[in-house]
Short mmCIF file of C-alpha atoms and ligand atoms in Angstrom, two decimals:
data_model
loop_
_atom_site.label_atom_id
_atom_site.label_comp_id
_atom_site.label_asym_id
_atom_site.label_seq_id
_atom_site.Cartn_x
_atom_site.Cartn_y
_atom_site.Cartn_z
CA MET A 8 -2.62 -30.70 -55.02
CA PRO A 9 0.73 -28.85 -55.14
CA GLU A 10 2.52 -28.57 -51.82
CA ARG A 11 2.03 -24.80 -51.57
CA SER A 12 -1.75 -25.02 -51.83
CA VAL A 13 -1.87 -27.70 -49.16
CA THR A 14 0.04 -25.45 -46.77
CA PHE A 15 -2.17 -22.50 -47.55
CA PHE A 16 -5.32 -24.59 -47.14
CA SER A 17 -4.20 -26.00 -43.81
CA ASN A 18 -3.32 -22.50 -42.60
CA LEU A 19 -6.77 -21.25 -43.49
CA LEU A 20 -8.30 -24.21 -41.71
CA SER A 21 -6.38 -23.59 -38.51
CA GLU A 22 -7.24 -19.90 -38.71
CA ALA A 23 -10.92 -20.84 -38.96
CA GLN A 24 -10.48 -23.00 -35.87
CA ILE A 25 -8.94 -20.05 -34.05
CA THR A 26 -11.93 -17.89 -34.92
CA ALA A 27 -14.25 -20.57 -33.57
CA ARG A 28 -12.20 -20.75 -30.38
CA SER A 29 -12.26 -16.97 -30.03
CA VAL A 30 -16.05 -17.01 -30.26
CA ALA A 31 -16.17 -19.72 -27.60
CA ASP A 32 -13.83 -17.67 -25.37
CA TYR A 33 -16.07 -14.68 -25.83
CA MET A 34 -19.30 -16.50 -25.13
CA GLY A 35 -17.84 -17.74 -21.84
CA GLY A 36 -17.90 -14.09 -20.81
CA THR A 37 -15.62 -14.38 -17.81
CA GLY A 38 -12.22 -14.68 -19.47
CA LEU A 39 -9.92 -11.82 -20.36
CA ARG A 40 -6.61 -12.16 -22.19
CA LEU A 41 -4.34 -9.25 -21.30
CA GLY A 42 -1.24 -8.76 -23.47
CA VAL A 43 1.78 -7.14 -21.83
CA THR A 44 4.35 -5.92 -24.31
CA GLY A 45 7.03 -3.30 -24.88
CA LEU A 46 10.52 -3.25 -26.30
CA SER A 47 13.28 -5.00 -24.39
CA ARG A 48 13.95 -3.54 -20.88
CA ALA A 49 10.71 -1.53 -20.92
CA GLY A 50 9.67 -3.17 -17.63
CA LYS A 51 7.34 -6.07 -18.61
CA THR A 52 8.67 -8.62 -16.14
CA VAL A 53 8.64 -6.20 -13.21
CA PHE A 54 5.14 -4.99 -14.16
CA ILE A 55 3.59 -8.47 -14.27
CA THR A 56 5.31 -9.60 -11.07
CA SER A 57 4.11 -6.56 -9.15
CA LEU A 58 0.61 -6.70 -10.64
CA VAL A 59 0.17 -10.34 -9.64
CA HIS A 60 1.69 -9.78 -6.21
CA ASN A 61 -0.55 -6.79 -5.51
CA LEU A 62 -3.68 -8.60 -6.68
CA THR A 63 -3.03 -11.89 -4.89
CA ALA A 64 -1.53 -10.49 -1.66
CA GLY A 65 -4.08 -7.70 -1.13
CA GLY A 66 -1.98 -4.69 -2.18
CA ARG A 67 -3.12 -1.11 -1.75
CA LEU A 68 -5.01 -0.39 -4.98
CA PRO A 69 -7.34 2.53 -4.17
CA VAL A 70 -8.07 3.51 -7.79
CA LEU A 71 -9.10 -0.05 -8.72
CA ARG A 72 -12.71 0.40 -7.70
CA ALA A 73 -13.48 -3.23 -6.86
CA SER A 74 -10.47 -3.29 -4.55
CA ALA A 75 -11.24 0.07 -2.89
CA GLU A 76 -14.83 -1.07 -2.28
CA GLY A 77 -13.57 -4.33 -0.73
CA ARG A 78 -15.45 -6.42 -3.32
CA ILE A 79 -12.56 -8.67 -4.42
CA THR A 80 -13.08 -11.80 -2.31
CA SER A 81 -10.22 -13.86 -3.68
CA ALA A 82 -7.40 -13.65 -6.22
CA THR A 83 -5.53 -16.88 -6.84
CA LEU A 84 -3.04 -18.23 -9.35
CA GLN A 85 -4.45 -21.02 -11.48
CA ALA A 86 -2.96 -23.93 -13.40
CA GLN A 87 -1.36 -23.02 -16.70
CA PRO A 88 -4.08 -23.20 -19.38
CA ASP A 89 -1.89 -23.70 -22.48
CA ASP A 90 0.47 -26.65 -22.35
CA ALA A 91 2.50 -25.35 -25.26
CA ILE A 92 3.39 -21.97 -23.73
CA PRO A 93 5.91 -21.50 -20.93
CA ARG A 94 4.50 -20.27 -17.65
CA PHE A 95 5.58 -16.81 -16.49
CA THR A 96 7.93 -17.74 -13.64
CA TYR A 97 6.22 -15.46 -11.16
CA GLU A 98 7.56 -17.11 -7.99
CA ASP A 99 11.20 -16.83 -9.16
CA HIS A 100 10.76 -13.19 -10.18
CA LEU A 101 9.07 -12.32 -6.88
CA ALA A 102 11.80 -14.05 -4.87
CA SER A 103 14.40 -12.15 -6.83
CA LEU A 104 12.70 -8.81 -6.08
CA THR A 105 11.76 -9.38 -2.46
CA LEU A 106 14.36 -11.82 -1.07
CA ASP A 107 17.48 -10.93 -3.09
CA ARG A 108 16.62 -7.31 -3.90
CA HIS A 109 17.70 -7.92 -7.49
CA TRP A 110 15.71 -7.01 -10.56
CA PRO A 111 14.40 -10.22 -12.15
CA GLU A 112 15.51 -11.69 -15.45
CA SER A 113 13.86 -9.80 -18.31
CA THR A 114 11.40 -11.11 -20.88
CA ARG A 115 13.07 -13.05 -23.70
CA ARG A 116 10.13 -15.06 -25.04
CA ILE A 117 6.39 -15.45 -24.71
CA SER A 118 5.00 -16.68 -21.39
CA GLU A 119 1.66 -16.76 -19.70
CA LEU A 120 0.03 -16.77 -16.27
CA ARG A 121 -3.59 -17.26 -15.19
CA ILE A 122 -5.25 -15.63 -12.17
CA ASN A 123 -8.79 -16.16 -11.03
CA LEU A 124 -10.56 -13.24 -9.37
CA GLU A 125 -13.76 -13.79 -7.38
CA PHE A 126 -15.69 -10.65 -6.56
CA GLU A 127 -18.97 -9.28 -5.31
CA ARG A 128 -20.89 -7.41 -7.96
CA GLN A 129 -22.04 -3.82 -7.66
CA ALA A 130 -25.71 -3.25 -6.91
CA GLY A 131 -28.00 -3.67 -9.91
CA TRP A 132 -26.67 -7.03 -11.17
CA ARG A 133 -28.91 -10.08 -11.01
CA SER A 134 -26.19 -12.30 -9.64
CA ARG A 135 -24.40 -11.14 -6.47
CA THR A 136 -21.04 -12.70 -7.24
CA GLY A 137 -18.83 -12.81 -10.28
CA SER A 138 -15.54 -14.30 -11.34
CA LEU A 139 -12.93 -13.22 -13.84
CA THR A 140 -10.26 -15.48 -15.31
CA LEU A 141 -7.40 -13.20 -16.23
CA ASP A 142 -4.75 -14.60 -18.58
CA ILE A 143 -1.65 -12.41 -18.70
CA ILE A 144 0.44 -12.90 -21.84
CA ASP A 145 3.96 -11.47 -21.75
CA TYR A 146 5.73 -11.15 -25.11
CA PRO A 147 8.61 -9.10 -26.60
CA GLY A 148 7.42 -5.99 -28.47
CA GLU A 149 10.11 -6.70 -31.06
CA TRP A 150 7.95 -9.58 -32.35
CA LEU A 151 5.17 -7.18 -33.37
CA LEU A 152 7.46 -5.62 -35.96
CA ASP A 153 7.32 -8.84 -37.99
CA LEU A 154 3.70 -8.50 -39.04
CA PRO A 155 4.43 -6.51 -42.24
CA LEU A 156 6.73 -9.33 -43.43
CA LEU A 157 3.69 -11.53 -44.08
CA ASP A 158 2.87 -9.43 -47.14
CA LYS A 159 6.43 -9.06 -48.39
CA SER A 160 8.38 -11.30 -50.72
CA PHE A 161 12.02 -12.10 -50.03
CA ALA A 162 13.03 -9.71 -52.83
CA GLN A 163 10.91 -6.87 -51.46
CA TRP A 164 12.12 -7.30 -47.87
CA SER A 165 15.73 -7.57 -49.05
CA ARG A 166 15.43 -4.40 -51.14
CA GLU A 167 13.90 -2.38 -48.29
CA THR A 168 16.41 -3.65 -45.75
CA LEU A 169 19.38 -2.93 -48.03
CA GLU A 170 18.04 0.54 -48.79
CA ALA A 171 17.58 1.33 -45.09
CA SER A 172 21.12 0.15 -44.36
CA ALA A 173 22.53 2.67 -46.83
CA GLU A 174 21.04 5.65 -44.94
CA ALA A 175 23.48 8.00 -43.24
CA GLY A 176 22.90 6.89 -39.63
CA ARG A 177 23.14 3.19 -40.48
CA ALA A 178 25.71 2.92 -43.26
CA GLY A 179 28.71 2.71 -40.93
CA LEU A 180 27.10 0.05 -38.78
CA ALA A 181 26.10 -2.00 -41.82
CA ALA A 182 29.51 -1.78 -43.50
CA ASP A 183 30.80 -5.16 -42.31
CA TRP A 184 27.65 -7.05 -43.28
CA ARG A 185 27.37 -5.28 -46.66
CA GLY A 186 31.07 -5.84 -47.28
CA GLY A 187 30.44 -9.58 -46.92
CA LEU A 188 27.82 -9.38 -49.67
CA GLN A 189 30.42 -8.30 -52.23
CA GLY A 190 32.08 -11.68 -52.49
CA LEU A 191 28.80 -13.56 -52.67
CA ARG A 192 27.15 -14.66 -55.92
CA LEU A 193 23.43 -15.31 -55.86
CA GLU A 194 23.70 -18.36 -58.16
CA ASP A 195 26.53 -19.96 -56.13
CA ALA A 196 25.73 -23.34 -54.64
CA PHE A 197 24.23 -22.90 -51.15
CA SER A 198 26.70 -23.21 -48.31
CA GLU A 199 25.59 -23.43 -44.69
CA THR A 200 28.79 -21.74 -43.54
CA ALA A 201 28.31 -18.77 -45.87
CA ALA A 202 24.65 -18.49 -44.83
CA ARG A 203 25.64 -18.50 -41.17
CA HIS A 204 28.25 -15.80 -41.72
CA GLN A 205 25.73 -13.64 -43.51
CA ALA A 206 23.11 -14.13 -40.78
CA GLU A 207 25.63 -13.40 -38.03
CA ARG A 208 26.87 -10.19 -39.65
CA PHE A 209 23.34 -9.06 -40.43
CA THR A 210 22.29 -9.73 -36.81
CA ALA A 211 25.34 -7.85 -35.52
CA TYR A 212 24.26 -4.86 -37.63
CA LEU A 213 20.69 -4.99 -36.27
CA ARG A 214 22.01 -5.27 -32.73
CA ALA A 215 24.46 -2.38 -33.12
CA SER A 216 21.65 -0.15 -34.45
CA LYS A 217 19.72 -0.85 -31.25
CA SER A 218 22.63 -0.31 -28.85
CA ASP A 219 22.44 2.54 -26.34
CA ARG A 220 24.94 4.50 -28.36
CA TYR A 221 22.93 4.63 -31.60
CA ALA A 222 19.43 3.68 -30.43
CA LEU A 223 18.06 3.42 -33.97
CA SER A 224 14.68 1.89 -34.60
CA THR A 225 14.35 -1.86 -34.56
CA LEU A 226 14.07 -3.45 -37.99
CA PRO A 227 12.49 -6.83 -38.61
CA PRO A 228 12.95 -9.77 -38.33
CA GLY A 229 12.10 -9.27 -34.65
CA ARG A 230 13.47 -12.68 -33.63
CA PHE A 231 16.97 -11.78 -34.73
CA LEU A 232 17.14 -9.55 -31.65
CA MET A 233 14.72 -11.47 -29.42
CA PRO A 234 14.98 -15.09 -30.60
CA GLY A 235 13.11 -16.69 -27.68
CA GLU A 236 13.25 -20.47 -27.99
CA LEU A 237 14.71 -20.15 -31.52
CA GLU A 238 18.13 -19.01 -30.27
CA GLY A 239 20.76 -20.54 -32.58
CA SER A 240 18.15 -22.31 -34.70
CA PRO A 241 18.39 -22.68 -38.53
CA ALA A 242 15.06 -20.83 -38.74
CA LEU A 243 17.08 -17.67 -38.10
CA THR A 244 19.95 -18.50 -40.47
CA PHE A 245 19.11 -16.20 -43.36
CA ALA A 246 19.79 -12.63 -44.41
CA PRO A 247 18.76 -10.19 -47.17
CA LEU A 248 20.38 -10.55 -50.59
CA PRO A 249 20.27 -8.21 -53.61
CA VAL A 250 17.91 -10.52 -55.52
CA THR A 251 15.76 -9.38 -58.45
CA GLU A 252 12.01 -9.25 -57.91
CA GLY A 253 10.26 -12.00 -59.90
CA ALA A 254 13.49 -13.84 -60.82
CA ALA A 255 13.52 -17.61 -60.24
CA TYR A 256 16.62 -18.90 -58.47
CA GLY A 257 17.47 -22.59 -58.38
CA ALA A 258 16.46 -24.33 -55.15
CA THR A 259 20.07 -25.24 -54.32
CA THR A 260 21.56 -21.80 -54.97
CA MET A 261 22.41 -19.27 -52.29
CA ALA A 262 19.51 -16.99 -53.31
CA GLY A 263 17.02 -19.87 -53.63
CA MET A 264 17.82 -21.29 -50.20
CA MET A 265 17.81 -17.90 -48.44
CA GLU A 266 14.40 -17.18 -49.95
CA ARG A 267 13.14 -20.54 -48.77
CA ARG A 268 14.34 -19.84 -45.23
CA TYR A 269 12.75 -16.40 -45.23
CA GLU A 270 9.44 -17.96 -46.27
CA ALA A 271 9.86 -20.65 -43.60
CA TYR A 272 10.39 -17.93 -40.99
CA LYS A 273 7.09 -16.34 -42.02
CA THR A 274 5.21 -19.65 -42.05
CA HIS A 275 6.64 -21.29 -38.96
CA VAL A 276 7.51 -18.33 -36.73
CA VAL A 277 5.61 -15.17 -37.63
CA ARG A 278 2.20 -16.60 -38.59
CA PRO A 279 1.86 -18.92 -35.57
CA PHE A 280 2.65 -16.08 -33.15
CA PHE A 281 0.06 -13.74 -34.65
CA ARG A 282 -2.51 -16.48 -35.20
CA ASP A 283 -2.23 -18.31 -31.87
CA HIS A 284 -1.39 -15.50 -29.49
CA PHE A 285 -1.70 -11.96 -30.77
CA SER A 286 -5.07 -12.34 -32.48
CA ARG A 287 -6.59 -13.75 -29.28
CA LEU A 288 -5.80 -10.79 -27.03
CA ASP A 289 -8.67 -8.74 -25.57
CA ARG A 290 -6.68 -5.94 -23.97
CA GLN A 291 -3.14 -4.70 -24.27
CA ILE A 292 -0.71 -2.68 -22.22
CA VAL A 293 2.32 -1.31 -24.09
CA LEU A 294 5.12 -0.43 -21.66
CA VAL A 295 7.49 2.32 -22.72
CA ASP A 296 10.83 3.30 -21.20
CA ALA A 297 10.34 6.98 -22.03
CA LEU A 298 12.71 8.09 -19.26
CA GLY A 299 15.48 5.92 -20.69
CA ALA A 300 14.99 7.55 -24.09
CA LEU A 301 14.89 11.08 -22.59
CA ASN A 302 18.11 10.25 -20.82
CA SER A 303 19.77 9.13 -24.08
CA GLY A 304 18.88 12.30 -26.00
CA PRO A 305 16.61 13.59 -28.76
CA SER A 306 17.52 10.99 -31.40
CA ALA A 307 16.57 8.15 -29.04
CA VAL A 308 13.30 9.95 -28.29
CA ARG A 309 12.49 10.36 -32.00
CA ASP A 310 13.37 6.75 -32.52
CA LEU A 311 11.04 5.65 -29.74
CA GLN A 312 8.28 7.65 -31.38
CA VAL A 313 8.83 5.76 -34.65
CA ALA A 314 8.95 2.41 -32.85
CA LEU A 315 5.65 3.15 -31.08
CA GLY A 316 4.06 3.99 -34.43
CA ASP A 317 5.34 0.68 -35.83
CA VAL A 318 4.01 -1.25 -32.85
CA MET A 319 0.65 0.42 -33.30
CA GLN A 320 0.51 -0.75 -36.91
CA SER A 321 -0.05 -4.29 -35.67
CA PHE A 322 -3.25 -3.27 -33.93
CA ARG A 323 -4.71 -1.75 -37.04
CA ALA A 324 -3.42 -4.42 -39.40
CA GLY A 325 -5.83 -5.34 -42.09
CA ARG A 326 -6.49 -1.93 -43.63
CA ALA A 327 -4.09 -2.50 -46.48
CA SER A 328 -3.31 -6.15 -46.15
CA ARG A 329 -5.40 -9.25 -46.70
CA LEU A 330 -3.10 -11.63 -44.87
CA ALA A 331 -2.49 -9.44 -41.85
CA SER A 332 -6.22 -8.85 -41.45
CA LEU A 333 -6.62 -12.50 -40.48
CA PHE A 334 -4.58 -11.80 -37.37
CA ARG A 335 -6.18 -8.58 -36.32
CA PRO A 336 -6.95 -8.84 -32.63
CA ARG A 337 -10.30 -7.90 -31.12
CA ILE A 338 -8.58 -5.64 -28.61
CA ASP A 339 -10.96 -3.05 -27.15
CA ARG A 340 -8.58 -1.27 -24.76
CA ILE A 341 -4.95 -0.28 -25.16
CA LEU A 342 -2.92 1.41 -22.44
CA PHE A 343 0.43 3.06 -23.12
CA ALA A 344 2.43 3.26 -19.91
CA ALA A 345 5.68 5.13 -19.24
CA THR A 346 7.46 2.93 -16.70
CA LYS A 347 9.96 3.61 -13.88
CA ALA A 348 8.25 6.85 -12.76
CA ASP A 349 9.84 6.32 -9.33
CA HIS A 350 13.00 7.84 -10.84
CA LEU A 351 11.19 11.19 -10.65
CA HIS A 352 9.71 13.26 -7.86
CA HIS A 353 5.89 13.02 -7.92
CA THR A 354 5.68 16.62 -9.18
CA SER A 355 6.98 15.30 -12.52
CA HIS A 356 4.69 12.27 -12.86
CA ASP A 357 1.97 14.14 -14.75
CA ARG A 358 4.66 15.68 -16.93
CA LEU A 359 6.00 12.24 -17.83
CA GLU A 360 2.47 11.25 -18.77
CA ALA A 361 2.18 14.38 -20.95
CA ILE A 362 5.44 13.49 -22.71
CA LEU A 363 4.21 9.97 -23.44
CA ARG A 364 0.96 11.44 -24.73
CA VAL A 365 2.91 13.52 -27.26
CA LEU A 366 5.14 10.55 -28.13
CA THR A 367 2.16 8.33 -28.83
CA ALA A 368 -0.01 11.00 -30.49
CA ARG A 369 0.69 9.69 -33.98
CA ALA A 370 0.24 6.11 -32.93
CA ILE A 371 -3.02 6.96 -31.22
CA THR A 372 -4.43 8.73 -34.29
CA ARG A 373 -3.68 5.60 -36.22
CA ALA A 374 -5.42 3.56 -33.57
CA GLU A 375 -8.65 5.45 -33.99
CA ASP A 376 -9.76 3.06 -36.69
CA VAL A 377 -8.92 0.13 -34.44
CA GLY A 378 -12.03 1.06 -32.49
CA ALA A 379 -10.21 0.61 -29.19
CA LYS A 380 -10.36 2.83 -26.13
CA ILE A 381 -6.87 4.19 -25.52
CA ASP A 382 -5.23 5.82 -22.51
CA VAL A 383 -1.78 6.93 -21.43
CA ILE A 384 -0.25 6.70 -17.94
CA ALA A 385 3.05 7.11 -16.08
CA LEU A 386 3.67 4.40 -13.47
CA ALA A 387 6.24 2.51 -11.46
CA ALA A 388 5.32 -1.13 -11.07
CA THR A 389 7.83 -1.43 -8.24
CA ARG A 390 8.70 1.73 -6.42
CA ALA A 391 12.39 1.68 -5.51
CA THR A 392 12.56 5.20 -4.07
CA ARG A 393 10.90 7.45 -1.50
CA GLU A 394 10.72 11.23 -1.50
CA ALA A 395 12.33 13.81 0.78
CA ARG A 396 13.02 17.51 0.92
CA VAL A 397 16.73 18.10 1.34
CA THR A 398 18.63 21.29 2.12
CA HIS A 399 21.45 21.71 -0.37
CA ASP A 400 23.68 24.80 -0.25
CA GLY A 401 20.99 26.61 1.71
CA ALA A 402 18.20 25.76 -0.78
CA GLN A 403 15.31 23.36 -0.18
CA LEU A 404 15.27 20.74 -2.94
CA GLU A 405 12.92 17.87 -3.77
CA ALA A 406 14.96 14.67 -3.72
CA ILE A 407 14.35 10.96 -4.12
CA ILE A 408 16.08 8.48 -1.86
CA GLY A 409 16.98 4.92 -2.80
CA THR A 410 19.85 2.45 -2.93
CA PRO A 411 21.75 3.02 -6.20
CA LEU A 412 22.89 -0.21 -7.87
CA ALA A 413 26.50 -1.19 -7.26
CA GLY A 414 28.67 0.56 -9.83
CA GLU A 415 26.38 3.59 -10.32
CA ARG A 416 28.15 6.94 -10.04
CA VAL A 417 26.88 10.37 -9.00
CA ASP A 418 29.18 13.41 -8.95
CA GLY A 419 32.18 11.10 -8.95
CA GLU A 420 30.91 9.03 -6.01
CA LEU A 421 30.85 5.31 -6.73
CA PHE A 422 28.02 3.36 -5.07
CA ASP A 423 28.39 -0.09 -3.54
CA GLY A 424 24.77 -1.29 -3.80
CA VAL A 425 24.31 -1.05 -0.02
CA ALA A 426 24.37 2.65 0.90
CA GLU A 427 21.33 4.84 0.34
CA ALA A 428 21.62 8.17 -1.45
CA ALA A 429 19.48 11.26 -1.97
CA ILE A 430 19.34 12.15 -5.65
CA PHE A 431 17.99 15.31 -7.26
CA PRO A 432 16.55 13.84 -10.41
CA GLY A 433 15.66 17.16 -12.00
CA GLU A 434 12.27 18.23 -13.22
CA LEU A 435 10.71 17.36 -16.50
CA PRO A 436 9.64 20.51 -18.34
CA ALA A 437 6.00 21.56 -18.11
CA ASP A 438 5.82 21.75 -21.91
CA PRO A 439 6.28 18.16 -23.16
CA ARG A 440 7.51 19.36 -26.56
CA ARG A 441 10.57 20.86 -24.85
CA ALA A 442 11.53 17.46 -23.50
CA LEU A 443 11.16 15.94 -26.94
CA ARG A 444 13.37 18.61 -28.47
CA GLY A 445 16.04 17.64 -25.95
CA ASP A 446 16.04 21.02 -24.19
CA ALA A 447 17.89 20.89 -20.88
CA LEU A 448 15.86 19.58 -18.01
CA ALA A 449 16.56 21.59 -14.90
CA VAL A 450 18.84 19.79 -12.49
CA PRO A 451 20.17 21.95 -9.68
CA ASP A 452 23.89 22.56 -9.62
CA THR A 453 24.90 20.02 -12.20
CA GLU A 454 25.73 19.97 -15.85
CA ALA A 455 23.63 16.91 -16.48
CA ASP A 456 20.30 17.40 -18.24
CA TYR A 457 18.41 14.81 -16.40
CA ARG A 458 19.90 12.57 -13.81
CA PHE A 459 19.12 8.91 -14.21
CA VAL A 460 20.44 6.61 -11.51
CA ARG A 461 19.47 2.97 -11.42
CA PHE A 462 18.31 1.81 -8.00
CA ARG A 463 18.01 -1.58 -6.35
CA PRO A 464 14.49 -2.82 -5.67
CA PRO A 465 13.10 -1.64 -2.32
CA VAL A 466 13.69 -3.48 0.95
CA ALA A 467 10.77 -5.92 1.27
CA GLN A 468 8.49 -5.28 4.24
CA SER A 469 7.16 -8.36 5.99
CA GLY A 470 3.48 -8.74 6.61
CA GLU A 471 1.40 -11.42 8.30
CA GLY A 472 3.06 -14.84 8.65
CA GLY A 473 6.43 -13.43 7.53
CA GLN A 474 5.23 -13.14 3.89
CA ALA A 475 6.52 -10.14 1.92
CA LYS A 476 4.04 -7.26 1.85
CA PRO A 477 2.82 -6.37 -1.65
CA LEU A 478 5.41 -4.46 -3.66
CA PRO A 479 5.04 -0.67 -3.42
CA HIS A 480 4.08 0.99 -6.71
CA ILE A 481 3.01 4.24 -8.34
CA ARG A 482 -0.32 4.28 -10.22
CA LEU A 483 -0.42 0.54 -10.83
CA ASP A 484 -4.01 0.71 -9.55
CA ARG A 485 -4.91 3.29 -12.20
CA ALA A 486 -3.56 0.99 -14.88
CA LEU A 487 -5.56 -1.92 -13.46
CA GLN A 488 -8.79 0.11 -13.31
CA PHE A 489 -8.44 0.90 -17.01
CA LEU A 490 -7.44 -2.62 -18.01
CA ILE A 491 -9.79 -4.80 -15.95
CA GLY A 492 -11.91 -2.48 -13.75
CA ASP A 493 -15.06 -2.78 -15.92
CA LYS A 494 -14.93 -6.59 -15.71
CA LEU A 495 -15.11 -6.40 -11.91
CA ALA A 496 -18.26 -4.25 -11.82
P1 LIG B 11 11.49 -6.35 -19.80
O1 LIG B 11 12.66 -6.56 -20.73
O2 LIG B 11 10.44 -5.51 -20.49
O3 LIG B 11 10.95 -7.61 -19.19
O4 LIG B 11 12.03 -5.39 -18.63
P2 LIG B 11 12.17 -5.68 -17.04
O5 LIG B 11 10.84 -5.81 -16.40
O6 LIG B 11 13.13 -6.80 -16.82
O7 LIG B 11 12.82 -4.30 -16.58
C1 LIG B 11 14.09 -3.89 -17.05
C2 LIG B 11 14.81 -3.09 -15.99
O8 LIG B 11 14.14 -1.85 -15.79
C3 LIG B 11 14.81 -3.75 -14.61
O9 LIG B 11 15.89 -4.66 -14.49
C4 LIG B 11 14.94 -2.55 -13.69
O10 LIG B 11 16.29 -2.13 -13.64
C5 LIG B 11 14.16 -1.48 -14.42
N1 LIG B 11 12.77 -1.37 -13.94
C6 LIG B 11 11.65 -1.98 -14.42
N2 LIG B 11 10.56 -1.58 -13.75
C7 LIG B 11 10.96 -0.70 -12.81
C8 LIG B 11 10.29 0.09 -11.80
O11 LIG B 11 9.07 0.05 -11.61
N3 LIG B 11 11.09 0.91 -11.04
C9 LIG B 11 12.45 1.01 -11.21
N4 LIG B 11 13.13 1.82 -10.43
N5 LIG B 11 13.10 0.28 -12.15
C10 LIG B 11 12.38 -0.55 -12.94
#
């Protein structure tokens, strides 16, 4: 049998095994695999840390019905179920938040954590007690953008990527990488050094497009920006080339070798992620830094809208693609959550939710044929501010008070990371479409549209036995009720 067929056959076999395992998971009835994703800095690490802390340390979760009714009898961390996946380093992240008052290190790769919840059932069930094994799977949203590659040849991906890089907003950023292509001949003998240069310049272009200044949408391959354990590995040493569709390039030529590496990336990086992790998720929360985008301006907001649509494509994969359909998850609930709502006064929380609803409207329409229940929420997994009414030039203003991070500046004042400050964050407009158009958001007495100051995590309060009290939050309980509430009935 030729080598290609063997690979294909073995892939099909392992995919069949996955399906069998999924059925077994399902029949068990008490397990739930919750995916937590979002683009880099969306708030995944902080969300998981606070969620676990609030569940295991008895946090105030009034909207999570089982918690409000006092039916959760225990919530404990369990041994890591998958030996091959790193554990989410919950204890380190919690210590960072509560002991050091520093935000924890952000998600850079996939990780997992298991919690077991024991609870009393609501009246009407035959058995009085129930248990839920909740597996939380944290992974970079950038990786979801790789799914379409499975159906694309090297020539097709190269053509699309080169075309995109010629567009007005990108051409300047891509100039260095594209310049390097000029001196390269496809039939030249493969050189590792030349391949590395190409990959480095191509990655620099992708990274520049994503920088705060340009905030363009993320293009695949997702691992070029979020390499996880593949950082510096040859699996990422390739780049698009202007190859001709259908042409055969010698195995030792530049074009032949780059094509081989692209195919290896699909086989050894993209497929295993979708097959082993993504396709096994039951529920998903997609965290979105909508405030960050609003703060950066209308082009960042439009870009976020596109990125959310792209992310959503993964959940409906299979409509147009045979390969991708193998990895379609059986997700039945998806929650989009705008994070860091503690940067706003509570009067703007519903408005932030409305903005996210507009931002995700296209993505949600697409999700209709996924058959999943979808909701949208604004939350703060860890509330770093409190609210106050402050008199300013004779007027009563709604302010938020927190400790700005060292180096933050407001009205020329430089903060040292110790002093507290009252900030007037401004109000989000009542009409969400105004925010998306970039219309000024009302901030009293300033020229800024919307004032975004980064705060330190809150001072930890000690509870019984000197342990830190559960992290304060905004609407984390609402998110939990949607994501797991029905499993605790
Ligand atoms: P990840 O890349 O998705 O894992 O993002 P993180 O969870 O590391 O969050 C990125 C940054 O956003 C943090 O370092 C904080 O500065 C900020 N952040 C995240 N969640 C919150 C929150 O609930 N409140 C506030 N004030 N800041 C947050």
